[in-house]
PDB file of C-alpha atoms in Angstrom:
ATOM      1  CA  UNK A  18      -5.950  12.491  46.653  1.00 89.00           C
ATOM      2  CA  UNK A  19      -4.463  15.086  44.495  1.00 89.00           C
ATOM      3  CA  UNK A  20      -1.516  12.977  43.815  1.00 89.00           C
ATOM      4  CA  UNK A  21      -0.993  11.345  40.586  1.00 87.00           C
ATOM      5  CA  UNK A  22      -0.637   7.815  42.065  1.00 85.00           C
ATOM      6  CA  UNK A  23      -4.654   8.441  43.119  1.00 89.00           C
ATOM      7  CA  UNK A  24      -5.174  10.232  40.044  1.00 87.00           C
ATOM      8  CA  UNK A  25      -4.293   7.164  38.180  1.00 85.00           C
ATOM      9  CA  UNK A  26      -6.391   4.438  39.507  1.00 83.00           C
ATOM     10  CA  UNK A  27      -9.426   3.531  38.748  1.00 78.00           C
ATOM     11  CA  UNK A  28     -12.982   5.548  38.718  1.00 79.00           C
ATOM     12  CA  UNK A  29     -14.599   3.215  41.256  1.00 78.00           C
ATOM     13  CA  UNK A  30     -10.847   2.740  43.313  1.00 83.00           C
ATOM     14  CA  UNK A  31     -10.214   6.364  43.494  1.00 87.00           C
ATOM     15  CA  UNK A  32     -14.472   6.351  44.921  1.00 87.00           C
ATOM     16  CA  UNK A  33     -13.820   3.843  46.988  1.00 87.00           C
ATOM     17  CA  UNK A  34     -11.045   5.069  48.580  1.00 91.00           C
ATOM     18  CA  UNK A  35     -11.921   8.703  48.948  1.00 91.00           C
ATOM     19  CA  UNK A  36     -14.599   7.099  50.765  1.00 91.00           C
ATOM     20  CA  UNK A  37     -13.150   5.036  53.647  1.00 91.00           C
ATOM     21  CA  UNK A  38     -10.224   8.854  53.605  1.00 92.00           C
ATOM     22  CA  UNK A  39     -12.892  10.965  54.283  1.00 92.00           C
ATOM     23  CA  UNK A  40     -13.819   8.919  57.318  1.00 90.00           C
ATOM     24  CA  UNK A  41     -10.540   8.590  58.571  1.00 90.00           C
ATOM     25  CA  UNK A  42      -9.936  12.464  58.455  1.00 90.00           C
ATOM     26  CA  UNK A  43     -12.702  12.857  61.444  1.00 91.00           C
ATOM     27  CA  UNK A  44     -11.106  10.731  63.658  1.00 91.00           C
ATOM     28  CA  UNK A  45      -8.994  11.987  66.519  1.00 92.00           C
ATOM     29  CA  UNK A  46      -5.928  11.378  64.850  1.00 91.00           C
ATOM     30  CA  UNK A  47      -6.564  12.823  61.388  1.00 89.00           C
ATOM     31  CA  UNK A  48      -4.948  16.125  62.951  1.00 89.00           C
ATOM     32  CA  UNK A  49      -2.026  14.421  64.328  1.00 90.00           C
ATOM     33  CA  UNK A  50       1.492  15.086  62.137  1.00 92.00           C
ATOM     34  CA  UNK A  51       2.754  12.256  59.710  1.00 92.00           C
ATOM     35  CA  UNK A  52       6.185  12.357  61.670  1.00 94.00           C
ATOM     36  CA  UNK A  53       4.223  11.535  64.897  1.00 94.00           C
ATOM     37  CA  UNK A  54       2.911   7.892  64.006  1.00 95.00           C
ATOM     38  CA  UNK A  55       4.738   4.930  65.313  1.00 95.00           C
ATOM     39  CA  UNK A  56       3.527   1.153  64.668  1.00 95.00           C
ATOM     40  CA  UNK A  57       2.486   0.970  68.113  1.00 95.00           C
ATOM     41  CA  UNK A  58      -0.429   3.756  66.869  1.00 95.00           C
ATOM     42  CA  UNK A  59      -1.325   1.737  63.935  1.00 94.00           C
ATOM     43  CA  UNK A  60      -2.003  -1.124  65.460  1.00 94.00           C
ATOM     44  CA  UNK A  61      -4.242   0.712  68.568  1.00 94.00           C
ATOM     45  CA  UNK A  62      -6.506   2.706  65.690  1.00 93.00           C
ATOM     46  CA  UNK A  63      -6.647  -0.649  63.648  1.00 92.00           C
ATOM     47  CA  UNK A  64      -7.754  -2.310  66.801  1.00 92.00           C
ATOM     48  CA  UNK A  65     -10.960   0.084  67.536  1.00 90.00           C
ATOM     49  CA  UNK A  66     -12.579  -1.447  64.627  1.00 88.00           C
ATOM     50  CA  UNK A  67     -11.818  -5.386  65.682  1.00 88.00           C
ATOM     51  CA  UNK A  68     -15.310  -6.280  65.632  1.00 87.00           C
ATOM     52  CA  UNK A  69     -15.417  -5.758  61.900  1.00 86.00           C
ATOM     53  CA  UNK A  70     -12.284  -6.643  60.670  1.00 87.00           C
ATOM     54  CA  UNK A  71     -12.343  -6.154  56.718  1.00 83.00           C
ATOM     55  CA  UNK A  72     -13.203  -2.946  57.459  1.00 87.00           C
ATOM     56  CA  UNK A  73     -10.181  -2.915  60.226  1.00 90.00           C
ATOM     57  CA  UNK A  74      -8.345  -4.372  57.528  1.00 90.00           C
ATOM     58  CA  UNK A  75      -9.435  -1.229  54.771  1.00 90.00           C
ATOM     59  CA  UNK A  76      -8.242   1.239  57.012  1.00 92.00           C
ATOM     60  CA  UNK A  77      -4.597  -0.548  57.499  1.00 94.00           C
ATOM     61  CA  UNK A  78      -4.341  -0.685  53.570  1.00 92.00           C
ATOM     62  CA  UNK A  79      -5.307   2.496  53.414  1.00 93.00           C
ATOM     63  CA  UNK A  80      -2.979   3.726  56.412  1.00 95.00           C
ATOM     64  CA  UNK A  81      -0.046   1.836  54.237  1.00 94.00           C
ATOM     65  CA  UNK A  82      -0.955   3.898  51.133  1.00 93.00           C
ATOM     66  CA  UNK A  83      -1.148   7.516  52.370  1.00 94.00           C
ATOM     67  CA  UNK A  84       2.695   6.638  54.193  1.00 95.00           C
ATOM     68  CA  UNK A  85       3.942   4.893  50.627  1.00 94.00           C
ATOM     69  CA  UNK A  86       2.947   8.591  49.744  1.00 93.00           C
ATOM     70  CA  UNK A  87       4.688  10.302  52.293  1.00 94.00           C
ATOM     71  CA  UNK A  88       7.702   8.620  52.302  1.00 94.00           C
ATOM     72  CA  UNK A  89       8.157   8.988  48.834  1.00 93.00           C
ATOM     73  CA  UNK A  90       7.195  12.794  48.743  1.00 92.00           C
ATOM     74  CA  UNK A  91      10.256  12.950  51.289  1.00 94.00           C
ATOM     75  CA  UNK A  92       7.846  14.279  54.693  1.00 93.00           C
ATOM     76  CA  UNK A  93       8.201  10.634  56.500  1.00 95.00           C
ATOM     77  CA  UNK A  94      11.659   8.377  56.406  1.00 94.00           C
ATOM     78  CA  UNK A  95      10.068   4.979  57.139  1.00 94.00           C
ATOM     79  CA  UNK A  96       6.098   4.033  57.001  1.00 96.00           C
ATOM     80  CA  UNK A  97       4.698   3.156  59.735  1.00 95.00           C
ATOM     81  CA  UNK A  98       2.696   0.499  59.017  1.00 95.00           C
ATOM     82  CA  UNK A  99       5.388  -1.559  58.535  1.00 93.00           C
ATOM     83  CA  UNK A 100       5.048  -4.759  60.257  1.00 91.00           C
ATOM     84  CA  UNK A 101       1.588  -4.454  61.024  1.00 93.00           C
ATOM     85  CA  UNK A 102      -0.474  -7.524  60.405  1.00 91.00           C
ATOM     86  CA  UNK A 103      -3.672  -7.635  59.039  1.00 89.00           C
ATOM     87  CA  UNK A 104      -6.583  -8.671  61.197  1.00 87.00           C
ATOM     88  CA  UNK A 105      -7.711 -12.196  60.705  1.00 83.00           C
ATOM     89  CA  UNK A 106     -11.526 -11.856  59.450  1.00 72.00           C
ATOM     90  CA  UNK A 107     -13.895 -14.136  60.002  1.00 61.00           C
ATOM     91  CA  UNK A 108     -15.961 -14.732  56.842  1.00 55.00           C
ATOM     92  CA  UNK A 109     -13.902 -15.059  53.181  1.00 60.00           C
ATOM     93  CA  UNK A 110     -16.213 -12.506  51.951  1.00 70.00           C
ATOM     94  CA  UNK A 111     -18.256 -13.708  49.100  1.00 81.00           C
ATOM     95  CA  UNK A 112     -18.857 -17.267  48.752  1.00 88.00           C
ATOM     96  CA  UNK A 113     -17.469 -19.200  46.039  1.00 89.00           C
ATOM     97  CA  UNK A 114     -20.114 -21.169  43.776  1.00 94.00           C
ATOM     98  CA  UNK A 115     -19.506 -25.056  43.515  1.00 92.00           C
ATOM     99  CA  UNK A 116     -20.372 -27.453  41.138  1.00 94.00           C
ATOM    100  CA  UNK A 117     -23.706 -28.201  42.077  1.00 95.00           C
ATOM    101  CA  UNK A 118     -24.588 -24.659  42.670  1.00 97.00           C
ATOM    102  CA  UNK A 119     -23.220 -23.743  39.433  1.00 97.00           C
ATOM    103  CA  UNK A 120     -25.229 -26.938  37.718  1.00 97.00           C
ATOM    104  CA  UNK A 121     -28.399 -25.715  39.191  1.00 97.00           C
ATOM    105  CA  UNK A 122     -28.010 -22.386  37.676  1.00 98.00           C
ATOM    106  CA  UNK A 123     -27.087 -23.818  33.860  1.00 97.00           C
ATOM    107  CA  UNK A 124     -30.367 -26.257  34.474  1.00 97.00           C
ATOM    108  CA  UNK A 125     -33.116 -23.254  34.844  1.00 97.00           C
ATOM    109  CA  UNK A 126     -31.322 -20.539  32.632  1.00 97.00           C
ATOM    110  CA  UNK A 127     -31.398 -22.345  28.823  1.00 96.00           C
ATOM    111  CA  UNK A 128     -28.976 -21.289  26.835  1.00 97.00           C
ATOM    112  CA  UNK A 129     -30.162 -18.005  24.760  1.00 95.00           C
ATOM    113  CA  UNK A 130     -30.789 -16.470  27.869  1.00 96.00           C
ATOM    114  CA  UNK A 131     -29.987 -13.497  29.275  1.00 95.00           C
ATOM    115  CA  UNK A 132     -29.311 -15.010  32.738  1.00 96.00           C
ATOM    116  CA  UNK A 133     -26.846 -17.883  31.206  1.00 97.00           C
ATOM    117  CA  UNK A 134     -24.682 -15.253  29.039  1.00 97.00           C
ATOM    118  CA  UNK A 135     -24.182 -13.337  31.973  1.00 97.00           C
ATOM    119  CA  UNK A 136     -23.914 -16.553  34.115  1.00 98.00           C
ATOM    120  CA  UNK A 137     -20.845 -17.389  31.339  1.00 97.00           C
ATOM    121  CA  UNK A 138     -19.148 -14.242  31.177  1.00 98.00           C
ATOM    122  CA  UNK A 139     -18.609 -13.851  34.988  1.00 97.00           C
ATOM    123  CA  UNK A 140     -17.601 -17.923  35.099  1.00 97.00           C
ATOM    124  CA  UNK A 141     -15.788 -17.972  31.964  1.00 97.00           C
ATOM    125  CA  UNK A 142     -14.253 -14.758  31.891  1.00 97.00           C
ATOM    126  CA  UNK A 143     -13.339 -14.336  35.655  1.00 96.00           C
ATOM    127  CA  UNK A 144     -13.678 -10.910  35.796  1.00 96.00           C
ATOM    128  CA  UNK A 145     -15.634  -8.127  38.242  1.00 94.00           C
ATOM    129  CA  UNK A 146     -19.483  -7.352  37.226  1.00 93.00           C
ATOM    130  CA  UNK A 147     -17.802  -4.042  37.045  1.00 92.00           C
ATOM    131  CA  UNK A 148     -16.021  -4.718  33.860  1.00 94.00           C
ATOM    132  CA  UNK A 149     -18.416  -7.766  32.880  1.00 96.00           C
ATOM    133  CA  UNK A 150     -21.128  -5.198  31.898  1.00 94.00           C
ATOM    134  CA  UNK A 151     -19.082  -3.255  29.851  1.00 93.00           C
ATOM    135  CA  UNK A 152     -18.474  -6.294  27.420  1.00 96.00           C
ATOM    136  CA  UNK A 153     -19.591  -6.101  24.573  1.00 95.00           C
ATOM    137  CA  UNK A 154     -18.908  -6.912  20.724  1.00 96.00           C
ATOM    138  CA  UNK A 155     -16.396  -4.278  19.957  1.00 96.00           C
ATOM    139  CA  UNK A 156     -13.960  -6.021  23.048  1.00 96.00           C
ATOM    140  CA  UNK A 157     -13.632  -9.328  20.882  1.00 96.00           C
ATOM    141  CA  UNK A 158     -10.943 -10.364  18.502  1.00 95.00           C
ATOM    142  CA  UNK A 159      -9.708 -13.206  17.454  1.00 95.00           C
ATOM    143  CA  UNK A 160     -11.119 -15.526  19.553  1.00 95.00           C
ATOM    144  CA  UNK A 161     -10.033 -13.091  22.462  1.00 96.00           C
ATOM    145  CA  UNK A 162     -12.154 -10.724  25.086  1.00 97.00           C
ATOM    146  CA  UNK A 163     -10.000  -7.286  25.390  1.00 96.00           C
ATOM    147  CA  UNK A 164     -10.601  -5.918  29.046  1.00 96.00           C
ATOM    148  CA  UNK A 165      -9.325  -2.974  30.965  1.00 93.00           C
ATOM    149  CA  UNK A 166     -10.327  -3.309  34.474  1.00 92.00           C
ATOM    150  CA  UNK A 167     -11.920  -0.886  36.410  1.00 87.00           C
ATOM    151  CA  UNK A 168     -10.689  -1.300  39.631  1.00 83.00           C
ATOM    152  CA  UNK A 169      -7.196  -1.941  38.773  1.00 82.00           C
ATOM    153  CA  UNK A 170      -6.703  -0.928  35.692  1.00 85.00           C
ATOM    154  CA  UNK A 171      -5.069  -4.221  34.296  1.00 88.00           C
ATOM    155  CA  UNK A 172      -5.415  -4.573  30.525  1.00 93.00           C
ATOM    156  CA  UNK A 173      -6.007  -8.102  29.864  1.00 95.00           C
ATOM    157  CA  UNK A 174      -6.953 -10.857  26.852  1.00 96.00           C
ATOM    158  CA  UNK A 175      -8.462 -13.159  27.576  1.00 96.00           C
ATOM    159  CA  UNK A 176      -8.981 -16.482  25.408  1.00 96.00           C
ATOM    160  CA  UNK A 177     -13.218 -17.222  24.787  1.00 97.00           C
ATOM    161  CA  UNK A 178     -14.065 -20.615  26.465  1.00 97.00           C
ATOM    162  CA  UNK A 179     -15.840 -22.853  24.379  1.00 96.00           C
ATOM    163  CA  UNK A 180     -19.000 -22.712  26.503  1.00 97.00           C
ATOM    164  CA  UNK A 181     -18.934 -18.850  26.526  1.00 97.00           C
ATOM    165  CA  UNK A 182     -18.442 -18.985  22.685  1.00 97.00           C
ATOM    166  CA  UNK A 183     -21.994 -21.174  22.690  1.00 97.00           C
ATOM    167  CA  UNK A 184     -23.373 -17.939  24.519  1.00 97.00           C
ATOM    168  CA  UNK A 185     -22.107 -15.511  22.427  1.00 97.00           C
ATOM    169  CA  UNK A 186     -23.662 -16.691  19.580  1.00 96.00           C
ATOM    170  CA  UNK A 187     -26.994 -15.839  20.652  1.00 95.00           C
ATOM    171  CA  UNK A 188     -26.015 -12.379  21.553  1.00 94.00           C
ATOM    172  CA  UNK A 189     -27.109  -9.352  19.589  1.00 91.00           C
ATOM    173  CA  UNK A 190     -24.583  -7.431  17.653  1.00 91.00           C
ATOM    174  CA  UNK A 191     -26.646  -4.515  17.048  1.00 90.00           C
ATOM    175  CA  UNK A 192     -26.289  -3.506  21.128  1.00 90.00           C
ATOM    176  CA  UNK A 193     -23.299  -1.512  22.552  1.00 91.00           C
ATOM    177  CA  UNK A 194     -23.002  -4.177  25.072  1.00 93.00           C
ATOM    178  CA  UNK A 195     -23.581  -8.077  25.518  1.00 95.00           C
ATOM    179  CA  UNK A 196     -25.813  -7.454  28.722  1.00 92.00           C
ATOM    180  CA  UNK A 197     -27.658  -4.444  27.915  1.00 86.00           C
ATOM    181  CA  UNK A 198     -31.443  -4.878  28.020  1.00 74.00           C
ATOM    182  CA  UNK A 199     -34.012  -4.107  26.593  1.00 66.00           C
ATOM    183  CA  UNK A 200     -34.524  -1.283  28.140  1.00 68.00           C
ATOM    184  CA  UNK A 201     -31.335   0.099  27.738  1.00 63.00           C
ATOM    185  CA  UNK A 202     -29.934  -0.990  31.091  1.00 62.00           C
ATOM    186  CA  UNK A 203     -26.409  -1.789  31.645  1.00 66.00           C
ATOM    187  CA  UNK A 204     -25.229  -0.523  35.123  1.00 74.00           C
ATOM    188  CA  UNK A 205     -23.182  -2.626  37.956  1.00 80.00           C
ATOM    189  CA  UNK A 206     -26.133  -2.103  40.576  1.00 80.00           C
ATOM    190  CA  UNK A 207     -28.920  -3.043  37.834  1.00 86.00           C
ATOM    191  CA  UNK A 208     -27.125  -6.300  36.831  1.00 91.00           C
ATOM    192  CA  UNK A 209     -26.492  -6.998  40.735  1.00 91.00           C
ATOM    193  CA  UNK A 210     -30.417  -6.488  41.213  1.00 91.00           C
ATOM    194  CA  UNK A 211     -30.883  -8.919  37.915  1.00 93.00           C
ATOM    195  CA  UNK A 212     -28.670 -11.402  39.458  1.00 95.00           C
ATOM    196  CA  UNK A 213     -30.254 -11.511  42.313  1.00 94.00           C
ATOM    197  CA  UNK A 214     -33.343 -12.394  40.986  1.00 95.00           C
ATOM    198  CA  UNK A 215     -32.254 -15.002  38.767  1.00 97.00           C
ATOM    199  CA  UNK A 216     -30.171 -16.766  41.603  1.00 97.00           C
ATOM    200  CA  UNK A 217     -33.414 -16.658  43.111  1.00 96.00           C
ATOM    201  CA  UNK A 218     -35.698 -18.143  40.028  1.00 97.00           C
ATOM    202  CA  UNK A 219     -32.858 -20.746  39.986  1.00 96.00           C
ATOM    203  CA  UNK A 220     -33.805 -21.994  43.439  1.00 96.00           C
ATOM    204  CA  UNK A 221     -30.686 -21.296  45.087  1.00 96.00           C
ATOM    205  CA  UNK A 222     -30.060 -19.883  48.426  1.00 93.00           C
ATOM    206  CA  UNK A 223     -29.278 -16.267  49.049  1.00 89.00           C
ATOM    207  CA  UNK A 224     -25.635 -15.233  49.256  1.00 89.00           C
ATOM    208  CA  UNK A 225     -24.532 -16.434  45.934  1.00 94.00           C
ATOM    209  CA  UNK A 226     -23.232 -13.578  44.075  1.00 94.00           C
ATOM    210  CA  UNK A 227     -21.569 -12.258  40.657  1.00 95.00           C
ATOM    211  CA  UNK A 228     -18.245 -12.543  42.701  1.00 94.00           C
ATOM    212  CA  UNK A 229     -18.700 -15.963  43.843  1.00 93.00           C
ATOM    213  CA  UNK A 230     -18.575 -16.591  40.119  1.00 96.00           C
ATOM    214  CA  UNK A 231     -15.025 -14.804  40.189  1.00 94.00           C
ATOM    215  CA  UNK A 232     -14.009 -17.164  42.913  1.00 92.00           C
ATOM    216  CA  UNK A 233     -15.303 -19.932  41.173  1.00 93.00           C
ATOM    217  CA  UNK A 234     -13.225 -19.377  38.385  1.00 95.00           C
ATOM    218  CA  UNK A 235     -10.154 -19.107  39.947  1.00 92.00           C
ATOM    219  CA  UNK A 236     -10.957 -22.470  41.893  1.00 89.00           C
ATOM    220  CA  UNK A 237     -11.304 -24.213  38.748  1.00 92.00           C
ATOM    221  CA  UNK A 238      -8.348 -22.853  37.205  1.00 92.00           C
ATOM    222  CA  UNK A 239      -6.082 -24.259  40.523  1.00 87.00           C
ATOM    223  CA  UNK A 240      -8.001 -27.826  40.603  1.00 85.00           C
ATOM    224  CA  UNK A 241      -7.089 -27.575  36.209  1.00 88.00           C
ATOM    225  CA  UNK A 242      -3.309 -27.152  37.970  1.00 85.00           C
ATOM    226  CA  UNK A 243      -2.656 -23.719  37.318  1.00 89.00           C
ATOM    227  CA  UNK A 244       0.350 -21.787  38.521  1.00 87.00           C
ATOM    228  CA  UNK A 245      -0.844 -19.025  40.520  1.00 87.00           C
ATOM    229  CA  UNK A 246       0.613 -16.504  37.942  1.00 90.00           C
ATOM    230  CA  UNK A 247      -1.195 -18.163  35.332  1.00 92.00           C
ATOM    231  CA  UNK A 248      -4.419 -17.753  36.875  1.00 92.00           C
ATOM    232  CA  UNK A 249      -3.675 -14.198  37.852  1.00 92.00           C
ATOM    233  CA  UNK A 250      -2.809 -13.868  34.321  1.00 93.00           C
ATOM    234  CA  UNK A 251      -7.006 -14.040  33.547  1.00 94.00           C
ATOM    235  CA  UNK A 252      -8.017 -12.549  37.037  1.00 93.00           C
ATOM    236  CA  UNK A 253      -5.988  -9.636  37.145  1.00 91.00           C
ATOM    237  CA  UNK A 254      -4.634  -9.464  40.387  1.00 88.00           C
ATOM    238  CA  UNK A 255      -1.948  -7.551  41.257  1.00 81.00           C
ATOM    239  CA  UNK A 256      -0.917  -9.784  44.019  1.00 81.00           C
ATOM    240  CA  UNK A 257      -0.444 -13.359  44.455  1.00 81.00           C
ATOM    241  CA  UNK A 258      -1.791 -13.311  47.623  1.00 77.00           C
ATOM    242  CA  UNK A 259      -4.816 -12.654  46.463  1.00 76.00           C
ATOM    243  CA  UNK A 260      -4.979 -15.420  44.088  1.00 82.00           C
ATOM    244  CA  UNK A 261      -3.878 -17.747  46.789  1.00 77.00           C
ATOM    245  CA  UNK A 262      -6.627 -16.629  49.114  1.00 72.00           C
ATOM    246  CA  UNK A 263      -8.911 -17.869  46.718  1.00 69.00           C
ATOM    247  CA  UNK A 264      -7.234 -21.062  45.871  1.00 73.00           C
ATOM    248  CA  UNK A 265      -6.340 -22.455  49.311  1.00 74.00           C
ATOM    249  CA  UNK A 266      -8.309 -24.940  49.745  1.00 68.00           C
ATOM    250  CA  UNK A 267      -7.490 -26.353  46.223  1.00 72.00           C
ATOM    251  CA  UNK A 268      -3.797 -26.399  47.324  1.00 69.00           C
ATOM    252  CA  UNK A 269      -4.374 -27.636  50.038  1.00 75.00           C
ATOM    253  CA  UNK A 270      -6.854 -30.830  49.291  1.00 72.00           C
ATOM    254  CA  UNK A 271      -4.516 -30.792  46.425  1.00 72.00           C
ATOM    255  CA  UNK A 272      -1.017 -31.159  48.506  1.00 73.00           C
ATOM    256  CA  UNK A 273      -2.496 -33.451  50.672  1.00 81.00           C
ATOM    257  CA  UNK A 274      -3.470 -35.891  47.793  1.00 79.00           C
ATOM    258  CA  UNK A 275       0.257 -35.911  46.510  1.00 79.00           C
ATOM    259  CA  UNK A 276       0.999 -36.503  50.061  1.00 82.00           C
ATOM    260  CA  UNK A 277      -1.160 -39.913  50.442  1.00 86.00           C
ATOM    261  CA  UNK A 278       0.246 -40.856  47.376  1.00 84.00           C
ATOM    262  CA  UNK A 279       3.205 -40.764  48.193  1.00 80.00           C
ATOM    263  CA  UNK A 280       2.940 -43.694  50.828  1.00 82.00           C
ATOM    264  CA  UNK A 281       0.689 -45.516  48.645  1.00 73.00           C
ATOM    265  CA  UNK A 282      -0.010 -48.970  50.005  1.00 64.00           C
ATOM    266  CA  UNK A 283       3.278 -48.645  52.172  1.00 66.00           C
ATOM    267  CA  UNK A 284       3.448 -50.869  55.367  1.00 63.00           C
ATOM    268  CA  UNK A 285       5.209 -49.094  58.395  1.00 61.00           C
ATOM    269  CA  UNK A 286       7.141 -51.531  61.127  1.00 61.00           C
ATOM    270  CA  UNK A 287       8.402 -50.213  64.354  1.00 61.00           C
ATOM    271  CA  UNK A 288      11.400 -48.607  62.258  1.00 53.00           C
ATOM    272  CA  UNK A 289       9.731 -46.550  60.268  1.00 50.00           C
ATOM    273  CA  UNK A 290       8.188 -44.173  63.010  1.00 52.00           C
TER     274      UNK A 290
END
């Protein structure tokens, strides 16, 4: 944690992750040597937290970082975790917003709102409630939104969709920020609580959250047919992976479209199988 690789991530990363360390430093083997850990031991400490397997899954990213460390500070010749696969989990975390979800929302928020500038920014923007609160008029230039994430620290521009643009208009230039209210408010855990509410107003089910909005993004970007690099190019992620996590089931129903297609109105004989 002292390192400058921690050092250099972001506020709520370097929380985060100090977090889920400080738990791993009172288990049994947070007094065993680095030199002592084989794969074999990965995989059996991973394993005691199988019934909850993102958080399995935080520890194993976590194991991978302190070895990068170690291995590169010379104490460790090879990392451990090496070849350890992640556990499969059994939800995709938060649940992406579709179309009709998305309509519903638009149809109780008017535009003017509050709730459908926010509602924009997360959809049109793609970006982390973390860094959506922080937008304000002083992050837009020529027709751009300047963003340095939080979590990862990606600096990003991103071009102002036409439908955000409509939103922006009826924001107030005279506050430090596009979703600060009245009251001065303009923290991550207030604008959850706000969210909340408004999903709620909206008549949607519970669930739906700011991130779903992120997901939702990122779908519509893949059904638009966007490379996976293009749409990490207005996400920020640092991995592909990610991006195709979200995406999935776009390439998928996608692929198997161009598949059908492909045989068209085709008539098979005997021969053909």
């Amino acid at each position: 944690m002292k390192s400058a690789e921690f050092q250099q991530l972001g506020a709520e990363t370097r929380k985060n992750y100090q977090r889920i360390l400080l738990r791993m430093q009172v288990e049994d083997f947070g007094s065993f040597q680095a030199t002592d850990f084989r794969p074999k031991h990965i995989r059996r400490f991973i394993a005691r937290k199988a019934d909850t397997p993102a958080a399995a899954n935080h520890w194993l990213r976590m194991f991978r970082l302190v070895f990068d460390f170690a291995v590169n500070d010379g104490r460790i010749e090879t990392n451990p975790t090496l070849g350890v696969q992640r556990l499969k989990e059994k939800a995709e975390g938060a649940k992406s917003w579709d179309e009709t979800e998305i309509a519903a929302f638009e149809s109780k928020w008017p535009h003017g709102s509050l709730a459908r500038l926010a509602f924009a920014l997360l959809l049109y923007t793609g970006q982390r409630r973390s860094d959506v609160v922080r937008m304000g008029w002083k992050d837009v230039n020529n027709g751009l939104i300047a963003v340095t994430q939080i979590k990862t620290g990606a600096e990003l521009l991103i071009p102002i969709h036409p439908n955000l643009a409509t939103e922006l208009e009826y924001a107030d230039k005279s506050k430090p920020t596009f979703l600060q209210t009245s009251k001065g408010e303009s923290s991550t855990t207030g604008f959850y609580n706000r969210f909340v509410r408004w999903v709620h107003e909206a008549g949607l089910p519970p669930g739906l959250s700011p991130h779903g909005l992120r997901k939702a993004a990122a779908r519509r970007l893949a059904e638009a047919g966007c490379t996976a690099h293009q749409i990490a190019a207005i996400t920020g992620h640092r991995t592909l992976g990610e991006v195709q996590r979200y995406t999935k089931a776009v390439d998928q129903a996608r692929l198997a479209r161009e598949a059908m297609a492909k045989i068209g109105g085709k008539s098979f004989t005997k021969s053909d199988d």
